[in-house]
Amino acid sequence: MAIYCPACEQVHFHQFSLFELSNSPRAFHCACGFTQAHIAKHNHRYEISLLTAAGDRVRLLFPFREIWSAPLLTLYSPGEGDILGFFGDADQVEEAVADLDSDFLEPEDFFAPEVMTRILAYLQKLASNHKIGCTCSNPAVGIDVYPDKVELVCSHCGSAILMSAVSEEDVNRLLSLSELRMKPASYIYLGEWLKPIR
Ligand SMILES: [Zn+2]
Ligand SMILES: [Zn+2]
């Protein structure tokens, strides 16, 4: 399987056997630490749960037969029809990725890859514990990753938190916070925070 990672904006490959899939969802992690997808077996179908480039969660259902017999399946987002990844025989998947627009593939060179990896991993941990959010009426917080910074944006009210991701200090500043909760329509640069927001 090859899937696009909304956190580091790269395609990541996962090699596994269909026999490894079961009723309990199996998590697939990107090299950047982000949890990209889960796959579980349900009632003669496989459910692939993954994220669009915009960070929206989508669930794709495939009949057993389709997963077991198709040399290549393309994973599309249900709404926009964007390609989220490929599933199938390893060589077919590699070929499909190579054929894609190079924009989709171009590796994003981080200024400080190790710093970025730790920052994204921590944000992912906060997100999975529901510690990232916005206090507006209809919060929809997504993450934008740039070579030198990360931005959390609420697409409903436009609030954002911008954090630099180049130095050890940037990592420590983020790690000192146990929660990132934005106020509606606010814009904050993490380096200027004196104390954690609530
Ligand atoms: Zn990633
Ligand atoms: Zn909001």
Coordinates of C-alpha atoms and ligand atoms in Angstrom, one line a residue:
M1 CA 0.0 0.0 0.0
A2 CA 1.2 3.5 -0.7
I3 CA -0.6 6.4 0.9
Y4 CA -0.2 10.1 1.0
C5 CA 0.6 11.6 4.4
P6 CA -1.2 14.9 5.2
A7 CA 1.4 15.6 7.9
C8 CA 4.7 15.5 6.0
E9 CA 3.1 15.7 2.5
Q10 CA 4.9 12.6 1.2
V11 CA 3.9 9.2 -0.1
H12 CA 4.8 6.5 2.3
F13 CA 4.9 2.8 1.4
H14 CA 3.6 0.0 3.7
Q15 CA 4.4 -3.7 2.9
F16 CA 2.3 -6.3 4.6
S17 CA 0.4 -9.5 4.1
L18 CA -3.4 -9.7 3.9
F19 CA -3.2 -12.4 6.5
E20 CA -2.0 -9.8 9.0
L21 CA -5.4 -8.0 8.8
S22 CA -8.1 -8.9 11.3
N23 CA -11.2 -7.5 13.0
S24 CA -9.1 -5.2 15.2
P25 CA -8.0 -2.2 13.2
R26 CA -4.3 -2.3 12.3
A27 CA -2.6 1.1 12.3
F28 CA -0.2 2.2 9.6
H29 CA 2.4 4.8 10.6
C30 CA 4.2 7.1 8.3
A31 CA 8.0 7.6 8.7
C32 CA 7.3 11.0 10.2
G33 CA 5.4 9.4 13.1
F34 CA 1.9 10.3 11.9
T35 CA -0.7 7.6 12.0
Q36 CA -1.8 7.5 8.3
A37 CA -4.4 4.8 8.2
H38 CA -6.2 1.9 9.8
I39 CA -7.4 -1.3 8.1
A40 CA -9.9 -3.7 9.7
K41 CA -12.0 -6.7 8.5
H42 CA -15.8 -6.3 8.9
N43 CA -18.5 -8.6 7.6
H44 CA -16.9 -9.8 4.4
R45 CA -15.5 -6.3 3.8
Y46 CA -12.3 -4.5 4.5
E47 CA -12.5 -1.0 5.9
I48 CA -9.6 1.3 5.1
S49 CA -9.7 4.4 7.2
L50 CA -7.4 7.2 6.2
L51 CA -7.0 11.0 5.8
T52 CA -7.4 13.3 2.9
A53 CA -4.7 15.9 2.1
A54 CA -6.9 18.4 4.0
G55 CA -6.9 16.1 7.0
D56 CA -10.5 14.9 6.8
R57 CA -11.0 11.3 7.9
V58 CA -12.6 9.0 5.2
R59 CA -13.6 5.4 5.4
L60 CA -13.4 3.2 2.3
L61 CA -15.1 -0.2 2.2
F62 CA -13.9 -2.9 -0.2
P63 CA -15.5 -6.4 -0.6
F64 CA -13.1 -9.3 0.3
R65 CA -12.9 -10.4 -3.3
E66 CA -11.8 -7.0 -4.6
I67 CA -9.0 -6.8 -2.0
W68 CA -7.8 -10.3 -2.6
S69 CA -8.0 -10.4 -6.4
A70 CA -7.2 -6.9 -7.7
P71 CA -3.6 -6.4 -8.6
L72 CA -4.1 -2.7 -8.0
L73 CA -6.8 -0.6 -6.3
T74 CA -6.7 3.2 -6.3
L75 CA -8.0 4.8 -3.1
Y76 CA -10.0 7.9 -3.8
S77 CA -11.6 10.4 -1.4
P78 CA -15.3 9.9 -1.7
G79 CA -16.1 13.6 -2.0
E80 CA -13.5 15.2 -4.2
G81 CA -12.3 12.0 -6.0
D82 CA -8.7 12.9 -5.1
I83 CA -6.2 10.0 -5.1
L84 CA -5.2 9.2 -1.6
G85 CA -3.1 6.1 -2.3
F86 CA -2.8 2.7 -3.9
F87 CA -3.3 -0.8 -2.6
G88 CA -2.2 -4.1 -4.3
D89 CA 0.8 -5.9 -5.5
A90 CA 4.0 -4.2 -4.5
D91 CA 5.4 -3.6 -8.0
Q92 CA 2.0 -2.4 -9.3
V93 CA 1.7 0.1 -6.4
E94 CA 5.3 1.4 -7.0
E95 CA 4.5 1.9 -10.7
A96 CA 1.3 3.7 -10.0
V97 CA 3.1 6.1 -7.6
A98 CA 5.9 6.7 -10.1
D99 CA 3.3 7.6 -12.7
L100 CA 1.6 10.2 -10.5
D101 CA 2.2 13.9 -11.0
S102 CA 5.6 14.7 -9.6
D103 CA 4.0 17.5 -7.5
F104 CA 2.3 14.9 -5.4
L105 CA 5.6 13.1 -4.9
E106 CA 8.2 15.8 -4.6
P107 CA 9.9 15.3 -1.2
E108 CA 9.5 18.2 1.1
D109 CA 12.9 19.0 2.4
F110 CA 12.6 20.1 6.0
F111 CA 15.2 22.5 7.4
A112 CA 15.6 20.3 10.4
P113 CA 14.1 16.8 9.7
E114 CA 14.7 15.5 13.2
V115 CA 13.1 18.5 14.8
M116 CA 10.1 18.3 12.5
T117 CA 9.7 14.5 13.1
R118 CA 9.5 15.1 16.9
I119 CA 7.1 18.0 16.5
L120 CA 4.8 16.1 14.2
A121 CA 4.9 13.1 16.5
Y122 CA 4.0 15.1 19.5
L123 CA 1.1 16.9 17.6
Q124 CA -0.2 13.5 16.6
K125 CA -0.1 12.3 20.2
L126 CA -2.0 15.4 21.3
A127 CA -4.5 15.0 18.5
S128 CA -5.2 11.3 19.3
N129 CA -5.8 12.3 22.9
H130 CA -8.2 15.1 21.7
K131 CA -5.9 17.7 23.1
I132 CA -5.9 19.8 19.9
G133 CA -8.9 21.9 19.1
C134 CA -10.7 25.1 18.8
T135 CA -13.4 26.5 21.1
C136 CA -15.5 27.9 18.2
S137 CA -19.0 26.4 17.5
N138 CA -17.9 24.0 14.8
P139 CA -14.2 23.2 15.2
A140 CA -12.4 21.6 12.3
V141 CA -8.7 21.8 13.0
G142 CA -6.2 20.7 10.4
I143 CA -2.4 20.8 10.1
D144 CA -0.3 22.5 7.5
V145 CA 3.4 21.5 7.3
Y146 CA 6.0 23.7 5.8
P147 CA 9.8 23.1 5.5
D148 CA 10.4 25.3 8.6
K149 CA 7.1 25.6 10.5
V150 CA 3.8 23.9 11.3
E151 CA 0.5 25.6 11.3
L152 CA -2.7 24.4 13.0
V153 CA -5.7 25.9 11.4
C154 CA -9.4 25.8 12.2
S155 CA -11.1 25.8 8.8
H156 CA -14.4 26.9 10.5
C157 CA -13.4 30.1 12.2
G158 CA -10.0 30.7 10.7
S159 CA -8.1 30.6 14.0
A160 CA -4.5 29.4 13.8
I161 CA -1.4 28.5 15.8
L162 CA 1.9 28.9 14.0
M163 CA 5.0 27.2 15.4
S164 CA 8.5 27.3 14.2
A165 CA 10.1 23.8 13.6
V166 CA 13.8 24.3 13.2
S167 CA 15.4 24.2 16.6
E168 CA 15.6 22.2 19.9
E169 CA 14.0 25.2 21.5
D170 CA 11.0 24.8 19.2
V171 CA 10.6 21.2 20.3
N172 CA 10.9 22.0 24.0
R173 CA 8.4 24.8 23.8
L174 CA 5.8 22.5 22.2
L175 CA 6.5 19.7 24.6
S176 CA 5.9 22.0 27.6
L177 CA 2.2 22.2 26.5
S178 CA -0.2 19.5 27.2
E179 CA -3.0 21.0 25.2
L180 CA -3.5 23.3 22.2
R181 CA -6.9 24.9 22.4
M182 CA -7.5 27.8 20.1
K183 CA -9.8 30.7 20.8
P184 CA -12.2 31.5 17.9
A185 CA -10.7 33.6 15.1
S186 CA -7.4 34.0 16.9
Y187 CA -3.9 33.9 15.5
I188 CA -1.0 33.0 17.8
Y189 CA 2.7 32.5 17.2
L190 CA 3.8 29.8 19.6
G191 CA 7.1 31.5 20.4
E192 CA 5.3 34.4 21.9
W193 CA 3.3 32.4 24.4
L194 CA 4.2 33.0 28.0
K195 CA 1.9 30.4 29.4
P196 CA -0.2 27.6 27.9
I197 CA -3.6 28.6 26.7
R198 CA -6.6 26.7 28.1
Ligands
ZN1 ZN 4.2 11.6 7.2
ZN2 ZN -12.6 27.3 15.2

